[in-house]
DNA sequence: CCTACCGATCGGTAGG
DNA sequence: CCTACCGATCGGTAGG
């Protein structure tokens, strides 16, 4: 009943996020998580009830973390005016700071698509709504390309950024020479900017 | 010693691809695969030696399938001249015909990044080389934007197409209203085209 | 938060 | 290609 700083619980969640992201939930035993957190397995079960309970707690913590970060990110990016590049760069840095979380999210999209969709709707739609609305307004003002689909564009750019962070270093092996993650990030920003802003004939 | 049409082996590979793609390798027991293929588990082990052997055989078959399809695809797309849209559309249709294979590839990128990178390098670089070279030539002729990074662009577009097919239906829940997979596909093609072709002032 | 214990399932082998 | 069997590991519980 008394709220308190539960460091053991936090340690379990941190290690579970890392291991689930790296190996997947099915590929990770709760024994591994317990050991990484420095406790025994029954203790982990005591805290989270079951492996499924741990999985949901990890996802809850993940979404809570992002719900807290995203607004800070949005305001920081638009501080010097609504610069698209700065926003995308901030999004990228945000994901690159937590590659394990990016991987976990991608895995969840594969393992439990419907459950993840529920969480995205509930937790992140308010913020992405700001993005799609900004694009729509920009289009109405003639500042952005009219042929862009604001909703599809937003989903594509976010999931592409996620994909580059989660799997970019190895999918780069598709071509020779292999582009660095930095190069992929830079190109994604260029692609997004170019396909959203109207053509500027002076810079072909 | 005698090569023959091994339908049991093929049935195992088909079911393994489906189940591994849907649930992951760690989340699938070889018992499940054997049952789906209509045999017993020891029979599966007899054919593939171990679960790890099955995994590698599944990946080999996957890459062989693509190595066989991609050239047909490339020539079909450029039949009516080097039309970028047609090529991207063909790539998309190619992935959408096999969503399980797309998911399996994405999972492998998460589970065994280095091993997948080896296979991509060995099996697909020859074909992606054709793409990057075509872009480079187009740039030299002034037909394509000079600021595009041919290698990063190729990796980004392929992995984005893969991501849309593998997880598009649920990541769409990021925004409201949720774009369809068709809308995501259409927008990715528009984004790719717009960011690769030079600006045409007559169509802002 | 731990020790001790449980049934179920895992991948794999023996032997035919 | 199967039946019968194996040790190891899984998630979870009892009890303190």
Tab-separated table of C-alpha atoms in Angstrom, chain B residues 10-156:
chain	number	residue	atom	x	y	z
B	10	UNK	CA	9.778	-30.021	-48.343
B	11	UNK	CA	6.669	-30.223	-46.187
B	12	UNK	CA	8.810	-29.854	-43.060
B	13	UNK	CA	10.562	-26.803	-44.525
B	14	UNK	CA	7.263	-25.192	-45.533
B	15	UNK	CA	5.716	-25.631	-42.102
B	16	UNK	CA	8.911	-24.594	-40.316
B	17	UNK	CA	9.076	-21.374	-42.349
B	18	UNK	CA	5.484	-20.583	-41.471
B	19	UNK	CA	5.801	-21.376	-37.761
B	20	UNK	CA	9.241	-19.808	-37.304
B	21	UNK	CA	8.011	-16.667	-39.027
B	22	UNK	CA	4.860	-16.448	-36.941
B	23	UNK	CA	6.234	-17.466	-33.531
B	24	UNK	CA	9.999	-17.270	-33.832
B	25	UNK	CA	12.440	-20.163	-33.630
B	26	UNK	CA	12.693	-20.084	-29.839
B	27	UNK	CA	8.897	-19.903	-29.576
B	28	UNK	CA	8.362	-22.946	-31.780
B	29	UNK	CA	9.080	-26.538	-30.738
B	30	UNK	CA	10.233	-29.011	-33.347
B	31	UNK	CA	7.290	-31.094	-32.112
B	32	UNK	CA	4.933	-28.393	-33.460
B	33	UNK	CA	6.715	-28.419	-36.802
B	34	UNK	CA	6.643	-32.217	-37.006
B	35	UNK	CA	2.944	-32.317	-36.196
B	36	UNK	CA	2.140	-29.656	-38.803
B	37	UNK	CA	4.093	-31.696	-41.348
B	38	UNK	CA	2.245	-34.885	-40.361
B	39	UNK	CA	5.234	-36.808	-39.041
B	40	UNK	CA	6.762	-37.567	-35.636
B	41	UNK	CA	9.501	-35.564	-34.014
B	42	UNK	CA	12.279	-38.163	-34.357
B	43	UNK	CA	11.542	-38.244	-38.067
B	44	UNK	CA	12.165	-34.515	-38.309
B	45	UNK	CA	15.433	-34.934	-36.403
B	46	UNK	CA	16.375	-37.745	-38.768
B	47	UNK	CA	16.000	-35.345	-41.718
B	48	UNK	CA	17.698	-32.263	-40.273
B	49	UNK	CA	19.912	-33.545	-37.468
B	50	UNK	CA	18.810	-30.980	-34.917
B	51	UNK	CA	16.637	-27.916	-34.409
B	52	UNK	CA	19.621	-25.771	-35.338
B	53	UNK	CA	20.041	-27.825	-38.502
B	54	UNK	CA	16.390	-27.203	-39.361
B	55	UNK	CA	16.837	-23.481	-38.789
B	56	UNK	CA	19.751	-23.325	-41.172
B	57	UNK	CA	17.974	-25.406	-43.784
B	58	UNK	CA	14.973	-23.070	-43.574
B	59	UNK	CA	17.229	-20.048	-44.106
B	60	UNK	CA	19.030	-21.758	-46.972
B	61	UNK	CA	15.712	-22.492	-48.662
B	62	UNK	CA	14.576	-18.917	-48.055
B	63	UNK	CA	17.655	-17.414	-49.635
B	64	UNK	CA	17.581	-19.888	-52.507
B	65	UNK	CA	13.975	-18.917	-53.181
B	66	UNK	CA	14.883	-15.251	-53.313
B	67	UNK	CA	18.018	-15.759	-55.344
B	68	UNK	CA	15.777	-17.453	-57.901
B	69	UNK	CA	13.029	-14.811	-57.802
B	70	UNK	CA	14.970	-11.552	-57.721
B	71	UNK	CA	16.465	-11.688	-61.242
B	72	UNK	CA	13.060	-12.509	-62.744
B	73	UNK	CA	11.703	-9.575	-60.780
B	74	UNK	CA	14.384	-7.154	-61.882
B	75	UNK	CA	13.966	-7.971	-65.538
B	76	UNK	CA	10.179	-7.867	-65.355
B	77	UNK	CA	10.232	-4.447	-63.727
B	78	UNK	CA	12.563	-2.894	-66.252
B	79	UNK	CA	10.856	-4.505	-69.266
B	80	UNK	CA	9.118	-1.266	-70.205
B	81	UNK	CA	12.186	0.850	-69.564
B	82	UNK	CA	13.853	1.548	-66.203
B	83	UNK	CA	10.740	2.674	-64.392
B	84	UNK	CA	11.422	3.145	-60.680
B	85	UNK	CA	7.799	2.834	-59.627
B	86	UNK	CA	7.397	-0.495	-61.365
B	87	UNK	CA	10.506	-1.862	-59.714
B	88	UNK	CA	9.389	-0.807	-56.236
B	89	UNK	CA	5.915	-2.155	-56.881
B	90	UNK	CA	7.363	-5.478	-57.969
B	91	UNK	CA	9.520	-5.593	-54.860
B	92	UNK	CA	6.489	-4.938	-52.710
B	93	UNK	CA	4.348	-7.559	-54.372
B	94	UNK	CA	7.224	-9.944	-53.987
B	95	UNK	CA	7.329	-9.452	-50.214
B	96	UNK	CA	3.558	-9.384	-49.787
B	97	UNK	CA	3.255	-12.749	-51.464
B	98	UNK	CA	5.255	-14.191	-48.563
B	99	UNK	CA	4.604	-12.309	-45.336
B	100	UNK	CA	5.852	-15.269	-43.287
B	101	UNK	CA	9.185	-15.161	-45.032
B	102	UNK	CA	9.389	-11.414	-44.458
B	103	UNK	CA	8.740	-11.939	-40.751
B	104	UNK	CA	11.276	-14.750	-40.553
B	105	UNK	CA	13.918	-12.520	-42.129
B	106	UNK	CA	13.160	-9.715	-39.691
B	107	UNK	CA	13.334	-12.118	-36.754
B	108	UNK	CA	16.648	-13.457	-37.966
B	109	UNK	CA	17.960	-9.895	-38.142
B	110	UNK	CA	17.103	-9.574	-34.442
B	111	UNK	CA	18.179	-13.048	-33.292
B	112	UNK	CA	21.337	-13.628	-35.325
B	113	UNK	CA	22.423	-10.351	-36.879
B	114	UNK	CA	25.916	-11.461	-37.834
B	115	UNK	CA	24.850	-14.749	-39.370
B	116	UNK	CA	22.154	-13.033	-41.423
B	117	UNK	CA	24.610	-10.367	-42.566
B	118	UNK	CA	26.852	-13.140	-43.884
B	119	UNK	CA	24.011	-14.620	-45.915
B	120	UNK	CA	22.885	-11.249	-47.273
B	121	UNK	CA	26.422	-10.503	-48.367
B	122	UNK	CA	26.865	-13.870	-50.002
B	123	UNK	CA	23.430	-14.311	-51.596
B	124	UNK	CA	21.933	-10.905	-52.344
B	125	UNK	CA	24.773	-8.398	-52.810
B	126	UNK	CA	25.159	-9.296	-56.492
B	127	UNK	CA	21.587	-8.194	-57.156
B	128	UNK	CA	21.520	-5.110	-54.971
B	129	UNK	CA	24.763	-4.163	-56.695
B	130	UNK	CA	22.758	-3.808	-59.898
B	131	UNK	CA	20.444	-1.379	-58.142
B	132	UNK	CA	23.114	0.814	-56.583
B	133	UNK	CA	25.012	0.878	-59.858
B	134	UNK	CA	21.886	1.906	-61.767
B	135	UNK	CA	21.368	4.748	-59.317
B	136	UNK	CA	24.979	5.868	-59.600
B	137	UNK	CA	24.761	5.856	-63.398
B	138	UNK	CA	21.499	7.782	-63.275
B	139	UNK	CA	23.134	10.379	-61.074
B	140	UNK	CA	26.090	10.745	-63.445
B	141	UNK	CA	23.651	11.317	-66.297
B	142	UNK	CA	21.806	13.959	-64.296
B	143	UNK	CA	18.618	11.867	-64.294
B	144	UNK	CA	18.611	11.292	-60.526
B	145	UNK	CA	19.215	13.588	-57.554
B	146	UNK	CA	22.911	14.021	-56.890
B	147	UNK	CA	22.442	14.289	-53.114
B	148	UNK	CA	21.038	10.765	-52.740
B	149	UNK	CA	23.299	8.103	-51.170
B	150	UNK	CA	22.791	5.111	-53.508
B	151	UNK	CA	23.809	2.461	-50.964
B	152	UNK	CA	21.961	3.856	-47.969
B	153	UNK	CA	18.922	4.578	-50.164
B	154	UNK	CA	18.776	0.982	-51.387
B	155	UNK	CA	19.059	-0.472	-47.893
B	156	UNK	CA	16.439	1.911	-46.534
